[in-house]
CSV table of C-alpha atoms in Angstrom, one decimal:
chain,number,residue,atom,x,y,z
A,187,UNK,CA,36.0,-154.6,-26.9
A,188,UNK,CA,34.1,-153.7,-23.4
A,189,UNK,CA,31.1,-151.7,-23.8
A,190,UNK,CA,31.8,-148.2,-23.8
A,191,UNK,CA,30.8,-146.4,-20.5
A,192,UNK,CA,30.4,-142.5,-21.1
A,193,UNK,CA,32.4,-140.3,-19.3
A,194,UNK,CA,30.6,-137.8,-17.3
A,195,UNK,CA,31.6,-134.6,-18.7
A,196,UNK,CA,30.1,-136.4,-22.0
A,197,UNK,CA,27.0,-137.3,-20.4
A,198,UNK,CA,26.5,-133.8,-19.1
A,199,UNK,CA,27.1,-132.5,-22.6
A,200,UNK,CA,24.6,-134.6,-24.3
A,201,UNK,CA,21.6,-133.7,-21.6
A,202,UNK,CA,23.1,-129.7,-22.3
A,203,UNK,CA,21.6,-130.4,-25.9
A,204,UNK,CA,18.6,-131.7,-25.1
A,205,UNK,CA,17.5,-129.7,-22.1
A,206,UNK,CA,18.8,-126.0,-23.0
A,207,UNK,CA,20.1,-126.3,-27.0
A,208,UNK,CA,16.5,-128.1,-27.4
A,209,UNK,CA,18.0,-130.4,-30.3
A,210,UNK,CA,16.5,-133.6,-31.5
A,211,UNK,CA,16.7,-137.0,-30.1
A,212,UNK,CA,18.2,-137.9,-33.2
A,213,UNK,CA,20.4,-135.4,-33.8
A,214,UNK,CA,21.5,-135.9,-30.4
A,215,UNK,CA,22.2,-139.9,-30.8
A,216,UNK,CA,24.5,-138.5,-33.8
A,217,UNK,CA,26.6,-136.2,-31.5
A,218,UNK,CA,26.7,-139.3,-29.0
A,219,UNK,CA,27.6,-141.5,-31.8
A,220,UNK,CA,30.8,-139.5,-33.1
A,221,UNK,CA,31.8,-137.9,-29.6
A,222,UNK,CA,31.9,-141.9,-28.4
A,223,UNK,CA,34.0,-142.9,-31.1
A,224,UNK,CA,36.4,-139.8,-31.0
A,225,UNK,CA,37.1,-140.2,-27.3
A,226,UNK,CA,37.5,-144.2,-27.8
A,227,UNK,CA,40.4,-143.4,-30.3
A,228,UNK,CA,41.9,-141.1,-27.8
A,229,UNK,CA,41.6,-143.7,-25.0
A,230,UNK,CA,43.7,-146.0,-27.1
A,231,UNK,CA,45.9,-143.8,-28.5
A,232,UNK,CA,46.7,-141.4,-25.6
A,233,UNK,CA,46.4,-143.9,-22.6
A,234,UNK,CA,47.6,-147.3,-24.3
A,235,UNK,CA,50.1,-145.5,-26.7
A,236,UNK,CA,48.4,-148.0,-29.7
A,237,UNK,CA,47.1,-147.1,-33.1
A,238,UNK,CA,43.2,-147.8,-33.1
A,239,UNK,CA,43.5,-149.9,-36.4
A,240,UNK,CA,46.0,-152.5,-34.8
A,241,UNK,CA,44.5,-152.5,-31.3
A,242,UNK,CA,42.7,-155.8,-30.2
A,243,UNK,CA,43.3,-156.1,-26.7
A,244,UNK,CA,39.9,-155.5,-24.6
A,245,UNK,CA,40.3,-153.0,-21.6
A,246,UNK,CA,37.8,-151.8,-18.9
A,247,UNK,CA,35.8,-149.0,-19.6
A,248,UNK,CA,35.4,-148.5,-16.2
A,249,UNK,CA,38.7,-148.1,-15.4
A,250,UNK,CA,39.7,-145.8,-17.7
A,251,UNK,CA,36.3,-143.5,-17.5
A,252,UNK,CA,38.1,-142.1,-14.4
A,253,UNK,CA,40.6,-140.8,-16.5
A,254,UNK,CA,38.4,-138.9,-19.3
A,255,UNK,CA,37.6,-135.1,-17.6
A,256,UNK,CA,38.5,-131.8,-19.2
A,257,UNK,CA,42.1,-132.1,-17.9
A,258,UNK,CA,42.2,-134.9,-20.5
A,259,UNK,CA,40.7,-133.1,-23.5
A,260,UNK,CA,42.7,-129.9,-22.8
A,261,UNK,CA,46.0,-131.8,-23.1
A,262,UNK,CA,45.0,-133.2,-26.5
A,263,UNK,CA,46.8,-131.8,-29.5
A,264,UNK,CA,46.1,-130.9,-32.8
A,265,UNK,CA,47.9,-133.7,-34.2
A,266,UNK,CA,45.5,-135.9,-32.1
A,267,UNK,CA,42.8,-134.3,-33.8
A,268,UNK,CA,44.3,-134.6,-37.7
A,269,UNK,CA,45.3,-138.7,-36.5
A,270,UNK,CA,41.6,-139.3,-35.6
A,271,UNK,CA,40.5,-137.8,-38.8
A,272,UNK,CA,43.1,-139.5,-41.2
A,273,UNK,CA,42.2,-142.5,-39.1
A,274,UNK,CA,38.1,-142.0,-40.4
A,275,UNK,CA,39.4,-141.4,-43.9
A,276,UNK,CA,42.3,-144.0,-44.3
A,277,UNK,CA,40.3,-146.9,-41.9
A,278,UNK,CA,36.8,-146.2,-41.6
A,279,UNK,CA,36.7,-145.0,-45.4
A,280,UNK,CA,34.2,-141.9,-44.0
A,281,UNK,CA,33.2,-139.7,-46.8
A,282,UNK,CA,34.6,-136.1,-46.5
A,283,UNK,CA,30.6,-135.2,-45.7
A,284,UNK,CA,30.8,-137.7,-42.9
A,285,UNK,CA,34.1,-136.4,-41.5
A,286,UNK,CA,33.0,-132.7,-41.5
A,287,UNK,CA,29.9,-133.5,-39.2
A,288,UNK,CA,32.3,-135.3,-36.9
A,289,UNK,CA,34.7,-132.2,-36.8
A,290,UNK,CA,31.3,-130.3,-35.9
A,291,UNK,CA,30.5,-132.6,-33.2
A,292,UNK,CA,34.1,-132.2,-31.6
A,293,UNK,CA,34.0,-128.2,-32.0
A,294,UNK,CA,30.5,-127.8,-30.8
A,295,UNK,CA,32.0,-130.1,-27.8
A,296,UNK,CA,35.3,-128.0,-27.0
A,297,UNK,CA,33.5,-124.8,-27.2
A,298,UNK,CA,30.4,-126.2,-24.8
A,299,UNK,CA,33.8,-127.2,-22.4
A,300,UNK,CA,35.3,-123.6,-23.1
A,301,UNK,CA,32.6,-121.1,-23.4
A,302,UNK,CA,29.6,-122.8,-21.3
A,303,UNK,CA,31.2,-124.5,-18.4
A,304,UNK,CA,34.7,-123.3,-18.3
A,305,UNK,CA,36.2,-126.0,-17.6
A,306,UNK,CA,38.9,-126.0,-20.1
A,307,UNK,CA,41.3,-123.0,-21.0
A,308,UNK,CA,41.8,-123.2,-24.6
A,309,UNK,CA,40.0,-124.3,-27.2
A,310,UNK,CA,42.3,-126.0,-29.3
A,311,UNK,CA,39.3,-127.4,-31.7
A,312,UNK,CA,39.0,-123.9,-33.1
A,313,UNK,CA,42.1,-124.9,-35.2
A,314,UNK,CA,40.4,-127.9,-36.9
A,315,UNK,CA,39.8,-127.2,-40.5
A,316,UNK,CA,37.0,-129.4,-42.4
A,317,UNK,CA,37.4,-131.3,-45.4
A,318,UNK,CA,36.7,-130.3,-48.9
A,319,UNK,CA,33.4,-131.6,-50.1
A,320,UNK,CA,33.0,-132.0,-53.5
A,321,UNK,CA,29.7,-130.2,-54.5
A,322,UNK,CA,27.8,-132.7,-56.8
A,323,UNK,CA,24.1,-131.7,-58.6
A,324,UNK,CA,21.5,-133.4,-57.0
A,325,UNK,CA,19.9,-136.3,-58.5
A,326,UNK,CA,16.5,-136.0,-59.3
A,327,UNK,CA,13.7,-137.3,-61.4
A,328,UNK,CA,12.5,-135.0,-64.4
A,329,UNK,CA,8.7,-134.3,-64.9
A,330,UNK,CA,8.3,-136.9,-67.3
A,331,UNK,CA,10.4,-139.9,-65.3
A,332,UNK,CA,8.0,-138.8,-62.4
A,333,UNK,CA,4.9,-139.1,-64.4
A,334,UNK,CA,6.0,-142.4,-65.4
A,335,UNK,CA,6.4,-143.3,-61.7
A,336,UNK,CA,3.5,-142.0,-60.7
A,337,UNK,CA,1.8,-144.4,-63.4
A,338,UNK,CA,3.5,-147.5,-62.5
A,339,UNK,CA,1.8,-146.9,-58.8
A,340,UNK,CA,-1.7,-146.6,-60.3
A,341,UNK,CA,-1.4,-150.3,-61.4
A,342,UNK,CA,-0.9,-151.8,-57.9
A,343,UNK,CA,-3.7,-154.3,-57.6
A,344,UNK,CA,-3.8,-154.3,-53.5
A,345,UNK,CA,-6.1,-150.9,-53.3
A,346,UNK,CA,-4.9,-150.3,-49.6
A,347,UNK,CA,-1.4,-149.9,-50.7
A,348,UNK,CA,-2.0,-148.5,-53.9
A,349,UNK,CA,-4.1,-145.7,-52.1
A,350,UNK,CA,-1.3,-145.5,-49.2
A,351,UNK,CA,1.4,-145.7,-51.9
A,352,UNK,CA,0.2,-143.0,-54.1
A,353,UNK,CA,-0.6,-140.8,-50.9
A,354,UNK,CA,2.9,-140.8,-49.6
A,355,UNK,CA,4.9,-140.6,-53.1
A,356,UNK,CA,2.9,-137.8,-54.0
A,357,UNK,CA,3.5,-136.2,-50.7
A,358,UNK,CA,7.2,-136.8,-51.3
A,359,UNK,CA,7.1,-135.4,-54.8
A,360,UNK,CA,4.9,-132.0,-54.0
A,361,UNK,CA,6.1,-131.1,-50.6
A,362,UNK,CA,10.1,-132.3,-50.7
A,363,UNK,CA,9.1,-133.0,-46.8
A,364,UNK,CA,11.9,-135.7,-45.0
A,365,UNK,CA,11.4,-139.2,-44.7
A,366,UNK,CA,11.5,-139.0,-40.6
A,367,UNK,CA,8.8,-135.9,-41.1
A,368,UNK,CA,6.4,-137.9,-42.9
A,369,UNK,CA,6.3,-141.4,-41.0
A,370,UNK,CA,5.9,-138.9,-37.8
A,371,UNK,CA,2.6,-137.8,-39.1
A,372,UNK,CA,-0.3,-138.5,-37.1
A,373,UNK,CA,-3.9,-138.2,-38.3
A,374,UNK,CA,-4.2,-134.9,-35.7
A,375,UNK,CA,-1.5,-133.3,-37.7
A,376,UNK,CA,-3.8,-133.1,-41.0
A,377,UNK,CA,-5.6,-130.1,-41.8
A,378,UNK,CA,-7.5,-129.2,-45.1
A,379,UNK,CA,-5.0,-128.0,-47.1
A,380,UNK,CA,-1.7,-128.9,-45.0
A,381,UNK,CA,0.5,-130.8,-42.2
A,382,UNK,CA,1.8,-129.7,-38.7
A,383,UNK,CA,5.0,-131.3,-38.5
A,384,UNK,CA,7.7,-131.0,-36.0
A,385,UNK,CA,10.9,-130.8,-38.7
A,386,UNK,CA,14.6,-131.0,-38.1
A,387,UNK,CA,15.9,-129.4,-35.3
A,388,UNK,CA,13.1,-129.7,-33.5
A,389,UNK,CA,11.4,-126.8,-35.2
A,390,UNK,CA,7.9,-126.8,-36.2
A,391,UNK,CA,6.3,-126.2,-39.5
A,392,UNK,CA,3.4,-126.2,-41.9
A,393,UNK,CA,3.6,-128.4,-45.0
A,394,UNK,CA,1.1,-127.3,-47.6
A,395,UNK,CA,-1.0,-129.9,-49.8
A,396,UNK,CA,-1.5,-129.3,-53.9
A,397,UNK,CA,-5.4,-130.0,-54.4
A,398,UNK,CA,-4.5,-133.2,-55.9
A,399,UNK,CA,-2.5,-134.6,-53.0
A,400,UNK,CA,-5.4,-133.3,-50.6
A,401,UNK,CA,-7.7,-135.7,-52.8
A,402,UNK,CA,-5.2,-138.6,-52.5
A,403,UNK,CA,-4.9,-138.0,-49.0
A,404,UNK,CA,-8.7,-138.0,-48.0
A,405,UNK,CA,-8.9,-141.2,-50.6
A,406,UNK,CA,-6.3,-142.8,-48.3
A,407,UNK,CA,-7.8,-142.1,-44.9
A,408,UNK,CA,-11.3,-143.7,-46.0
A,409,UNK,CA,-9.4,-146.9,-47.2
A,410,UNK,CA,-6.9,-147.0,-43.9
A,411,UNK,CA,-10.2,-146.5,-41.5
A,412,UNK,CA,-11.8,-149.7,-43.4
A,413,UNK,CA,-8.4,-151.5,-43.8
A,414,UNK,CA,-7.4,-150.7,-39.9
A,415,UNK,CA,-10.9,-150.7,-38.1
A,416,UNK,CA,-9.1,-149.1,-35.2
A,417,UNK,CA,-9.0,-145.4,-34.1
A,418,UNK,CA,-6.7,-146.1,-31.2
A,419,UNK,CA,-3.7,-145.8,-34.1
A,420,UNK,CA,-2.7,-141.9,-34.4
A,421,UNK,CA,0.0,-142.8,-37.1
A,422,UNK,CA,-1.7,-141.5,-40.7
A,423,UNK,CA,0.7,-143.8,-42.8
A,424,UNK,CA,0.5,-147.4,-41.3
A,425,UNK,CA,2.0,-150.5,-42.4
A,426,UNK,CA,0.1,-153.7,-43.8
A,427,UNK,CA,0.9,-155.0,-39.8
A,428,UNK,CA,-1.5,-152.5,-39.1
A,429,UNK,CA,1.4,-150.3,-37.2
A,430,UNK,CA,2.9,-147.2,-37.8
A,431,UNK,CA,4.9,-147.2,-41.0
A,432,UNK,CA,8.5,-147.5,-40.4
A,433,UNK,CA,11.4,-145.4,-42.2
A,434,UNK,CA,12.9,-148.7,-43.7
A,435,UNK,CA,9.6,-149.5,-44.7
A,436,UNK,CA,9.0,-146.6,-46.8
A,437,UNK,CA,12.3,-146.8,-48.4
A,438,UNK,CA,11.4,-150.6,-49.4
A,439,UNK,CA,8.2,-149.6,-51.0
A,440,UNK,CA,9.9,-146.5,-52.7
A,441,UNK,CA,12.8,-148.8,-54.0
A,442,UNK,CA,10.3,-151.2,-55.5
A,443,UNK,CA,8.2,-148.6,-57.5
A,444,UNK,CA,11.3,-147.3,-59.0
A,445,UNK,CA,12.5,-150.8,-59.9
A,446,UNK,CA,9.2,-151.6,-61.9
A,447,UNK,CA,9.6,-148.0,-63.4
A,448,UNK,CA,13.1,-148.9,-64.8
A,449,UNK,CA,15.2,-147.1,-62.3
A,450,UNK,CA,18.5,-147.9,-60.8
A,451,UNK,CA,17.9,-147.9,-57.2
A,452,UNK,CA,21.7,-147.8,-56.4
A,453,UNK,CA,21.4,-143.9,-58.2
A,454,UNK,CA,17.6,-143.2,-57.4
A,455,UNK,CA,16.2,-143.6,-53.6
A,456,UNK,CA,13.0,-141.9,-50.9
A,457,UNK,CA,15.4,-138.7,-50.6
A,458,UNK,CA,16.0,-138.3,-54.8
A,459,UNK,CA,12.1,-137.6,-54.2
A,460,UNK,CA,12.7,-134.7,-52.0
A,461,UNK,CA,15.1,-133.4,-54.7
A,462,UNK,CA,12.8,-133.8,-57.3
A,463,UNK,CA,10.1,-132.0,-55.5
A,464,UNK,CA,12.7,-129.1,-55.0
A,465,UNK,CA,13.7,-129.2,-58.8
A,466,UNK,CA,10.2,-129.1,-59.7
A,467,UNK,CA,8.7,-126.8,-57.6
A,468,UNK,CA,12.0,-124.1,-58.3
A,469,UNK,CA,12.0,-125.1,-62.2
A,470,UNK,CA,8.3,-124.8,-63.0
A,471,UNK,CA,6.6,-123.1,-60.1
A,472,UNK,CA,8.8,-119.7,-60.0
A,473,UNK,CA,9.7,-120.4,-56.5
A,474,UNK,CA,11.5,-118.0,-54.7
A,475,UNK,CA,14.7,-119.5,-53.3
A,476,UNK,CA,14.1,-118.2,-49.7
A,477,UNK,CA,10.7,-119.7,-49.9
A,478,UNK,CA,11.7,-122.9,-51.0
A,479,UNK,CA,14.6,-122.5,-48.3
A,480,UNK,CA,11.2,-122.5,-45.9
A,481,UNK,CA,9.4,-125.3,-47.8
A,482,UNK,CA,11.9,-127.8,-47.5
A,483,UNK,CA,12.6,-126.9,-43.7
A,484,UNK,CA,16.1,-125.5,-44.1
A,485,UNK,CA,17.9,-123.4,-41.9
A,486,UNK,CA,20.2,-121.7,-44.4
A,487,UNK,CA,19.5,-120.7,-47.9
A,488,UNK,CA,23.1,-121.9,-48.7
A,489,UNK,CA,22.1,-125.5,-48.2
A,490,UNK,CA,18.9,-124.6,-50.4
A,491,UNK,CA,21.2,-123.4,-53.2
A,492,UNK,CA,22.0,-126.9,-54.7
A,493,UNK,CA,18.4,-127.4,-55.7
A,494,UNK,CA,18.8,-124.3,-58.1
A,495,UNK,CA,21.0,-126.2,-60.9
A,496,UNK,CA,20.3,-125.7,-64.3
A,497,UNK,CA,19.5,-128.9,-66.4
A,498,UNK,CA,21.2,-129.6,-70.0
A,499,UNK,CA,18.1,-128.2,-71.8
A,500,UNK,CA,18.1,-125.4,-69.3
A,501,UNK,CA,21.4,-125.1,-70.3
A,502,UNK,CA,21.0,-125.0,-74.1
A,503,UNK,CA,18.3,-122.6,-73.9
A,504,UNK,CA,20.1,-120.3,-72.3
A,505,UNK,CA,22.9,-120.1,-75.0
A,506,UNK,CA,20.1,-119.9,-77.6
A,507,UNK,CA,18.5,-117.1,-76.1
A,508,UNK,CA,21.8,-115.4,-76.5
A,509,UNK,CA,20.8,-112.3,-79.1
A,510,UNK,CA,23.8,-112.9,-81.3
A,511,UNK,CA,22.4,-116.6,-82.0
A,512,UNK,CA,20.1,-114.7,-84.6
A,513,UNK,CA,22.5,-113.7,-86.9
A,514,UNK,CA,22.9,-115.0,-89.7
A,515,UNK,CA,26.8,-115.7,-91.8
C-alpha cells in the first residue's frame, strides 16, 4: 500500500495539539497513528467500497487525499465508526484499552472540527461508546520479593553496571516514576534530594528521593564520571556505549535481573516496578491517595485508585479484626 499522506485537516489538528494544547511529541504521535489508521480504514470502506481485511490493491493517496476534507468526515455514519471498531477487535486483535484510546483520539478530532474550527455541523462521534474495560489488580512485587531483586543486583560483578542498575531500579521502586521520565533525566535535573522532570502531558513536577536513593544516585554519579571521562553528555543514566540509555536498554536490564531473581518476565516488567512503588508507598507509608496521585503524576485520582488494592493478607487481617472473631462457642 502506498505511503499514507496526511490530509491537511489532520495535519492542522496535530499542529493544534502541539501549539495550542501543549501535548508532548509522544502523545501527538499516538494521536497521529490512531487517526491515520481510522482515515485509511474509512477510505477503503467509503471510497473503494471494500472490506479492509480483504483489500490488497494499491492506491494513490495523493489522489484520494483531495477528497479527505471536512465533508468526508461529516458524512461518516455511526455505523462506519462501529465497523472500524469491529475491525480493530476482530482483525487487528486490539484490546479494549487500545480501542478505547482510539475512540478518544477520534472524539477529540471531531470535537476540534465541530467546536474549535467549526467546519462540521454535527458531531456524530459524540454517540460513540467506549468498550467495557475489565479492571484487573495491578501486578507488583511484595516487600520480600523486592528485597530479593535488589540482592540480585548487588551481586553484579561489573562495578559500573552494579552502581547504575541499582540506582535505576531503586529509583523506580521508591519514586514510582515512568520509564520515559527516568531515561530523560539530565545531570542538571538532579538536586540534593529530588529530580526535576517533565512528565506525561508536558507537565513539570518534582520527584523526591529517599536518603538511601540519594546515596545510590551520588555513588553512581561518581562512578559514571570515572567511566565516561567526558562532561559533554548531559544524560544522567548512560549505556555501556557511553550514550543516553534507551527505554529498551532499561527494559532489557530489568528483565535480566527479574529473571535472575526467579520472576516470570512475561508477568513482571519495568512498568510493574512502578506498580510496586505505588503499592509499597500506600501499604506501608500511610500515603494519602491524593498525595500518591501527585507523586505518580496522575491527572485524576480515579487512575491512582488501582494501586489501593488489598492483597490476601490484608483481607485476612481485616476479617480477623471483626469484633465477632473473638467470640468462643
